[in-house]
Tab-separated table of C-alpha atoms in Angstrom:
chain	number	residue	atom	x	y	z
A	3	SER	CA	-23.160	58.368	145.223
A	4	GLY	CA	-20.835	57.207	148.000
A	5	GLU	CA	-18.133	58.524	150.210
A	6	ILE	CA	-16.022	61.305	148.868
A	7	PRO	CA	-12.360	60.045	148.746
A	8	TYR	CA	-10.812	63.214	150.273
A	9	ASP	CA	-7.556	61.417	151.429
A	10	ASP	CA	-7.092	59.908	147.905
A	11	PHE	CA	-7.726	63.267	146.286
A	12	PHE	CA	-5.035	64.952	148.538
A	13	HIS	CA	-2.618	62.155	147.919
A	14	LEU	CA	-2.928	62.828	144.231
A	15	SER	CA	-2.553	66.620	144.461
A	16	GLY	CA	-0.127	68.117	142.183
A	17	ASP	CA	-1.370	66.126	139.203
A	18	SER	CA	-3.969	67.715	136.853
A	19	LEU	CA	-7.550	67.774	137.931
A	20	GLU	CA	-8.451	65.620	134.918
A	21	ASN	CA	-5.984	63.010	135.909
A	22	ILE	CA	-6.978	62.968	139.501
A	23	PHE	CA	-10.694	62.609	138.678
A	24	THR	CA	-9.869	59.776	136.207
A	25	LYS	CA	-7.729	58.022	138.892
A	26	LEU	CA	-10.567	58.330	141.337
A	27	ASN	CA	-13.203	57.096	138.867
A	28	LEU	CA	-15.096	60.398	139.094
A	29	PRO	CA	-16.760	61.810	136.093
A	30	ASN	CA	-14.709	64.354	134.183
A	31	LYS	CA	-17.770	66.659	133.858
A	32	MET	CA	-17.182	67.278	137.628
A	33	VAL	CA	-13.770	69.041	136.791
A	34	SER	CA	-15.528	72.200	135.571
A	35	ILE	CA	-17.879	72.193	138.608
A	36	TYR	CA	-14.924	71.758	140.994
A	37	GLN	CA	-13.034	74.662	139.252
A	38	ALA	CA	-16.156	76.952	139.343
A	39	TYR	CA	-16.651	76.155	143.033
A	40	SER	CA	-13.007	76.777	143.800
A	41	SER	CA	-13.003	80.057	141.987
A	42	LYS	CA	-16.269	81.188	143.809
A	43	ASN	CA	-14.628	80.406	147.125
A	44	ILE	CA	-11.227	81.870	146.527
A	45	GLY	CA	-11.708	84.076	149.651
A	46	LEU	CA	-11.645	80.963	151.800
A	47	ILE	CA	-8.054	80.157	150.892
A	48	LYS	CA	-5.702	80.949	153.787
A	49	LEU	CA	-2.038	81.673	153.206
A	50	HIS	CA	0.150	79.832	155.626
A	51	ASP	CA	1.833	82.069	158.229
A	52	ASN	CA	4.920	83.782	157.081
A	53	MET	CA	4.853	82.621	153.458
A	54	ALA	CA	4.878	86.110	151.984
A	55	ASN	CA	7.824	86.943	154.207
A	56	ILE	CA	9.694	83.887	152.973
A	57	LEU	CA	9.015	84.653	149.387
A	58	GLU	CA	10.099	88.259	149.949
A	59	TYR	CA	13.337	86.966	151.469
A	60	ILE	CA	13.971	84.772	148.436
A	61	LYS	CA	13.282	87.745	146.095
A	62	GLN	CA	15.632	90.014	148.063
A	63	GLU	CA	18.370	87.383	147.808
A	64	ASP	CA	18.104	87.491	143.972
A	65	VAL	CA	17.239	83.839	143.844
A	66	TYR	CA	14.896	82.573	141.205
A	67	CYS	CA	11.628	81.254	142.556
A	68	ALA	CA	9.285	79.249	140.385
A	69	LEU	CA	5.944	77.712	140.906
A	70	CYS	CA	5.004	74.222	139.668
A	71	THR	CA	1.360	73.446	140.325
A	72	GLY	CA	-1.158	70.857	139.481
A	73	LYS	CA	-3.690	73.649	139.106
A	74	GLU	CA	-4.532	74.906	135.649
A	75	ARG	CA	-3.165	78.302	134.551
A	76	VAL	CA	-6.483	80.260	134.802
A	77	ARG	CA	-7.184	79.188	138.388
A	78	THR	CA	-3.541	79.574	139.373
A	79	MET	CA	-3.290	83.083	138.139
A	80	GLU	CA	-6.586	83.932	139.734
A	81	ILE	CA	-5.320	82.794	143.092
A	82	LEU	CA	-1.893	84.512	142.711
A	83	ARG	CA	-3.476	87.794	141.710
A	84	TYR	CA	-6.126	87.610	144.502
A	85	PHE	CA	-3.221	87.386	147.053
A	86	ASN	CA	-0.817	89.698	145.103
A	87	MET	CA	1.741	86.843	144.967
A	88	GLU	CA	2.556	86.497	141.292
A	89	LYS	CA	5.400	89.010	141.722
A	90	TYR	CA	7.409	86.499	143.620
A	91	PHE	CA	7.722	83.970	140.764
A	92	LYS	CA	10.086	84.237	137.873
A	93	ILE	CA	8.270	81.310	136.087
A	94	ILE	CA	4.939	79.562	136.684
A	95	VAL	CA	4.365	76.169	135.276
A	96	CYS	CA	0.799	74.799	135.588
A	97	SER	CA	-0.619	71.337	134.794
A	98	ASP	CA	-2.062	72.532	131.525
A	99	ASP	CA	1.338	73.866	130.461
A	100	VAL	CA	2.883	70.393	130.306
A	101	THR	CA	1.963	67.072	128.779
A	102	ALA	CA	2.818	65.183	132.032
A	103	PRO	CA	2.047	66.932	135.333
A	104	LYS	CA	3.490	65.995	138.692
A	105	PRO	CA	4.727	63.502	139.715
A	106	ASN	CA	6.379	63.518	136.347
A	107	ALA	CA	9.488	65.688	136.273
A	108	GLU	CA	8.428	67.696	133.201
A	109	SER	CA	7.237	70.769	135.230
A	110	VAL	CA	10.574	71.103	137.023
A	111	LEU	CA	12.620	70.334	133.867
A	112	VAL	CA	10.716	73.184	132.041
A	113	VAL	CA	11.699	75.572	134.952
A	114	MET	CA	15.280	74.451	134.821
A	115	GLN	CA	15.485	74.966	131.119
A	116	GLU	CA	13.726	78.364	131.131
A	117	LEU	CA	15.917	79.669	133.878
A	118	GLY	CA	19.178	77.990	132.567
A	119	VAL	CA	19.964	76.321	135.900
A	120	GLN	CA	21.245	72.930	136.754
A	121	LYS	CA	19.954	70.248	139.209
A	122	GLY	CA	22.275	71.319	141.946
A	123	ASP	CA	21.039	74.869	141.735
A	124	CYS	CA	17.439	73.785	142.586
A	125	ILE	CA	15.380	72.737	145.518
A	126	MET	CA	11.640	72.127	145.597
A	127	VAL	CA	9.253	72.890	148.448
A	128	GLY	CA	6.064	71.096	148.560
A	129	ASP	CA	3.165	69.854	150.795
A	130	GLY	CA	2.135	66.847	148.634
A	131	ILE	CA	3.432	63.410	147.830
A	132	ASN	CA	3.609	64.302	144.157
A	133	ASP	CA	5.746	67.263	144.968
A	134	ILE	CA	8.365	65.067	146.513
A	135	LYS	CA	8.137	62.527	143.733
A	136	CYS	CA	8.380	65.209	141.078
A	137	ALA	CA	11.577	66.673	142.673
A	138	TYR	CA	13.289	63.295	142.804
A	139	ASN	CA	12.071	62.398	139.346
A	140	ALA	CA	13.920	65.647	138.269
A	141	GLY	CA	16.944	64.736	140.283
A	142	ILE	CA	16.636	67.669	142.820
A	143	LYS	CA	16.214	67.731	146.518
A	144	ALA	CA	12.847	68.379	148.150
A	145	ILE	CA	11.693	69.977	151.299
A	146	ALA	CA	8.310	68.771	152.469
A	147	VAL	CA	6.112	71.086	154.502
A	148	ALA	CA	3.977	69.462	157.099
A	149	TRP	CA	0.930	71.841	157.103
A	150	GLY	CA	-0.713	70.689	153.948
A	151	ASP	CA	-3.513	68.199	153.425
A	152	VAL	CA	-1.329	65.135	153.420
A	153	ASP	CA	-0.425	63.376	156.640
A	154	VAL	CA	3.238	63.932	157.494
A	155	GLU	CA	3.767	60.283	157.907
A	156	ASP	CA	2.796	59.805	154.218
A	157	LEU	CA	5.241	62.494	153.266
A	158	LYS	CA	8.055	60.782	155.244
A	159	ILE	CA	7.590	57.646	153.110
A	160	GLU	CA	8.792	59.651	150.052
A	161	LYS	CA	12.060	60.481	151.912
A	162	PRO	CA	12.276	64.258	151.379
A	163	TYR	CA	15.544	65.954	151.971
A	164	GLN	CA	14.059	67.832	154.889
A	165	ILE	CA	10.645	68.299	156.500
A	166	ALA	CA	9.614	71.710	157.837
A	167	TYR	CA	6.977	71.578	160.525
A	168	THR	CA	6.730	75.406	160.782
A	169	SER	CA	7.228	78.329	158.503
A	170	GLU	CA	10.261	79.306	160.659
A	171	GLU	CA	11.774	75.892	159.986
A	172	LEU	CA	11.096	76.473	156.217
A	173	TYR	CA	12.742	79.826	156.385
A	174	ASP	CA	15.706	78.351	158.164
A	175	GLU	CA	16.075	75.569	155.517
A	176	ILE	CA	15.759	77.975	152.621
A	177	HIS	CA	18.166	80.484	154.307
A	178	ASP	CA	20.746	77.716	154.818
A	179	TRP	CA	20.365	76.440	151.339
A	180	ILE	CA	20.850	79.920	149.756
A	181	TYR	CA	23.784	80.624	152.023
A	182	LEU	CA	25.482	77.368	150.984
A	183	ARG	CA	24.779	77.886	147.310
A	184	LYS	CA	26.184	81.426	147.379
A	185	HIS	CA	29.356	80.254	149.128
A	186	GLU	CA	29.811	77.337	146.675
A	187	LEU	CA	29.429	79.851	143.920
A	188	GLU	CA	31.976	82.235	145.419
A	189	ARG	CA	34.497	79.336	145.821
A	190	SER	CA	34.036	78.262	142.220
A	191	ILE	CA	34.890	81.825	140.973
A	192	TYR	CA	38.189	81.964	142.781
């Protein structure tokens, strides 16, 4: 018994639940309880404003979009199907798909290898400290979004490439990045 370490839990998000519970000295038998509770309450998840539009824009631009998550595959797919979002991701890498989840770079490196892309072709968007660390461990830029469960001041410590405070700012960052990448590609062809 004792106080639940919510802030510590959210600071570790992106890592696997097993790793998080171990780091917080919580019994591993609680992992399955947490997963069952999460699944039962899937309807309480709220999509951030405009995210479907942003993902649709990325898809229309023929830019690969991947998902790297600390959630295990079963729960990830359940959530994506519930919100009809799996169609936006060319590849999905979950914590149980890799030996070393975020902040390790393995998830991003798997995506890059599967898609046949280089570091300069990638940017990562995340709301957690481990997202930013994972991106930099993989040698790619990271955009932090300020509407997650981690205080924005804690995200700033990780020095993301950009911080988006609204979905409109995120859209602008992604739009600008896609525009620049396409023009760099056009210049390299000529």
